[in-house]
XYZ file of C-alpha atoms in Angstrom:
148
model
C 18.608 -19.908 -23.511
C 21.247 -19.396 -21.006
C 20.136 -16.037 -20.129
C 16.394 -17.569 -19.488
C 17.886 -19.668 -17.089
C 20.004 -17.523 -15.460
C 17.327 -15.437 -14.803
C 14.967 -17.934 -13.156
C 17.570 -18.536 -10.961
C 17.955 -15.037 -9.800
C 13.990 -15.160 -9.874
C 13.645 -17.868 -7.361
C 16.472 -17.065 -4.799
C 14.324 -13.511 -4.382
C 11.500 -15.082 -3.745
C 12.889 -16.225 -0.520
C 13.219 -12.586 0.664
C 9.010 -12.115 0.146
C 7.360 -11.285 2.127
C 9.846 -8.583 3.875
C 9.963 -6.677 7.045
C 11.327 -3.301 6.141
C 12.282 -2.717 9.774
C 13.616 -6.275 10.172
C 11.481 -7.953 12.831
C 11.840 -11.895 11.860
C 15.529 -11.347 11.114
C 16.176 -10.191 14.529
C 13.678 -12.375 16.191
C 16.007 -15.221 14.597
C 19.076 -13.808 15.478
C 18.110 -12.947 18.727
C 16.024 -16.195 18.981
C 13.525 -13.792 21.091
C 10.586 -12.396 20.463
C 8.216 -9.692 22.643
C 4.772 -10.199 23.444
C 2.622 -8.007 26.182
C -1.151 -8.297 26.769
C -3.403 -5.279 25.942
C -6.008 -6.647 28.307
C -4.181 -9.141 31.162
C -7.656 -10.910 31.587
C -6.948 -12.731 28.785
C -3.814 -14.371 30.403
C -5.988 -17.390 31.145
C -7.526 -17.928 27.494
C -6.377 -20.984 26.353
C -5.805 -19.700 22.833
C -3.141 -17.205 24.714
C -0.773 -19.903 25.439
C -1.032 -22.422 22.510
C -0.796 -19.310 20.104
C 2.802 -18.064 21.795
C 3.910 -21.257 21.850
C 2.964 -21.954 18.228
C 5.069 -19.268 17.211
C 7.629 -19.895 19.509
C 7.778 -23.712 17.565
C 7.789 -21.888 14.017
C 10.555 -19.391 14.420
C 12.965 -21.348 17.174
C 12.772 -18.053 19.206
C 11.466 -17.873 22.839
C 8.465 -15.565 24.302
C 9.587 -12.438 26.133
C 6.846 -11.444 28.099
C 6.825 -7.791 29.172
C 4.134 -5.940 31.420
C 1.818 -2.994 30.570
C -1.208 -3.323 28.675
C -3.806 -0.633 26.544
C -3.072 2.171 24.682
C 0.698 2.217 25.306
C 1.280 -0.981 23.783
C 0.408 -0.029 20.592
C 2.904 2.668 20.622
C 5.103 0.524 21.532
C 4.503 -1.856 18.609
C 4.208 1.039 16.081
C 7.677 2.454 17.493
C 9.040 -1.407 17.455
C 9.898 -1.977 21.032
C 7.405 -4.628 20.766
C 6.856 -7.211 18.976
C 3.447 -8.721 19.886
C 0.390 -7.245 21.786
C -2.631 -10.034 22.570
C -6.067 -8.590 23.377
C -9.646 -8.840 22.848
C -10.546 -5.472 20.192
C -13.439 -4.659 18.609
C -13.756 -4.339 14.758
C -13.643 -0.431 14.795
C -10.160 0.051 17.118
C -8.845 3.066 16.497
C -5.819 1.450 15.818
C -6.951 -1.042 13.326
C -4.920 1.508 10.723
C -1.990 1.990 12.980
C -1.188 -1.748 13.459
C -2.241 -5.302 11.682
C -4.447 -7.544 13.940
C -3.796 -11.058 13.349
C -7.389 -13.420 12.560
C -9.306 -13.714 15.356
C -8.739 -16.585 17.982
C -12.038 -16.552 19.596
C -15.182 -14.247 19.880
C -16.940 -13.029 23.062
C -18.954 -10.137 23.682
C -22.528 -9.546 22.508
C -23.781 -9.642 19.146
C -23.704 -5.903 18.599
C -20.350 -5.285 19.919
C -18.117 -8.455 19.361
C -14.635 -8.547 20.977
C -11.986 -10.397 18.910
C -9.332 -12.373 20.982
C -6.195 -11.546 18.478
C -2.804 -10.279 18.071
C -1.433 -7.312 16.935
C 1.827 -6.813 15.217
C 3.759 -3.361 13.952
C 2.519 -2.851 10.638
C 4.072 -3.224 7.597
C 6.175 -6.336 8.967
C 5.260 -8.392 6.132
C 6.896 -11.719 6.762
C 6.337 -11.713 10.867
C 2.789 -10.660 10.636
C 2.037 -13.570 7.724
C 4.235 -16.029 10.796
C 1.674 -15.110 13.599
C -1.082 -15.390 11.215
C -0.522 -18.977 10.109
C 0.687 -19.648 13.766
C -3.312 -18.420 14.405
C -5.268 -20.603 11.896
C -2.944 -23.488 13.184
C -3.960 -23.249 16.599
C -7.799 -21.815 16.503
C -10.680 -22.857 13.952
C -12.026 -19.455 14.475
C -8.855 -18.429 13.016
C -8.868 -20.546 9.974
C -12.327 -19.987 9.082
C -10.885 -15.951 8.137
C-alpha cells in the first residue's frame, strides 16, 4: 500500500515536467523573462491579431517581447537553430517548412480560396511545452484559432 502511494506521488510531480522542451525554450524564456519574436512578412505588423497574440503570451509566461528585424526564409533558420524564438507570418498550407518548424493555429485567413494564407506563428520544433503556450495563447485571443 505504501509503495502504491509512493509511487503516485513520484507519478504526479513528473507530470509537471510534460510537455518538455528538449532544448529548453520556456525554461529560459522564464529565467530570462524574455522571449524573441520577428515577423516573416512585416506587413502583418498592423494585424490586430499581431499585437493581442504577443501580448497574450507575454501575460502567460511573465516574460517580455523581444522584437528583432529580418523577415522570410532566414527566420526559420533562425528558429530551427534556436536564436529565435517566435516568427509571425501569413503561410500557406504547403510551406516548405511546415516539417522544419510547428505553426501555431491560424489567427486569421486572407488570400483567395485556392491559395489561403494563414496569419500564424511559428515556433522551433520539437519545443513541446512553448509551442502548446503560444498555441493556447492563439485560441485565447482569435476564434479562428479556437475553431482548430
Amino acid at each position: 500500500m505504501k509503495l502504491g502511494v509512493v509511487s503516485a506521488f513520484l507519478l504526479l510531480g513528473a507530470c509537471d515536467a510534460l510537455p518538455r522542451d528538449p532544448a529548453g525554450t520556456s525554461e529560459r524564456i522564464a529565467q530570462e523573462r524574455s522571449f524573441t519574436v520577428a515577423l516573416a512578412d512585416p506587413t502583418v505588423r498592423s494585424a490586430p491579431e499581431v499585437g493581442k497574440l504577443v501580448h497574450e503570451i507575454e501575460r502567460r509566461t511573465g516574460a517580455h517581447a523581444q522584437w528583432l528585424p529580418g523577415s522570410g526564409e532566414t527566420l526559420f533558420q533562425q528558429l530551427d537553430d534556436g536564436a529565435l524564438d517566435l516568427a509571425i507570418g501569413r503561410f500557406t498550407a504547403d510551406s516548405p517548412w511546415a516539417m522544419d518548424v510547428a505553426f501555431g493555429p491560424s489567427l486569421s485567413t486572407g488570400g483567395t480560396t485556392d491559395a489561403p494564407l494563414k496569419l500564424q506563428a511559428a515556433m522551433r520544433n520539437g519545443e513541446n511545452r512553448w509551442i502548446m503556450t503560444v498555441e493556447r495563447a492563439s485560441r485565447a485571443i482569435s476564434p479562428e484559432a479556437a475553431k482548430e
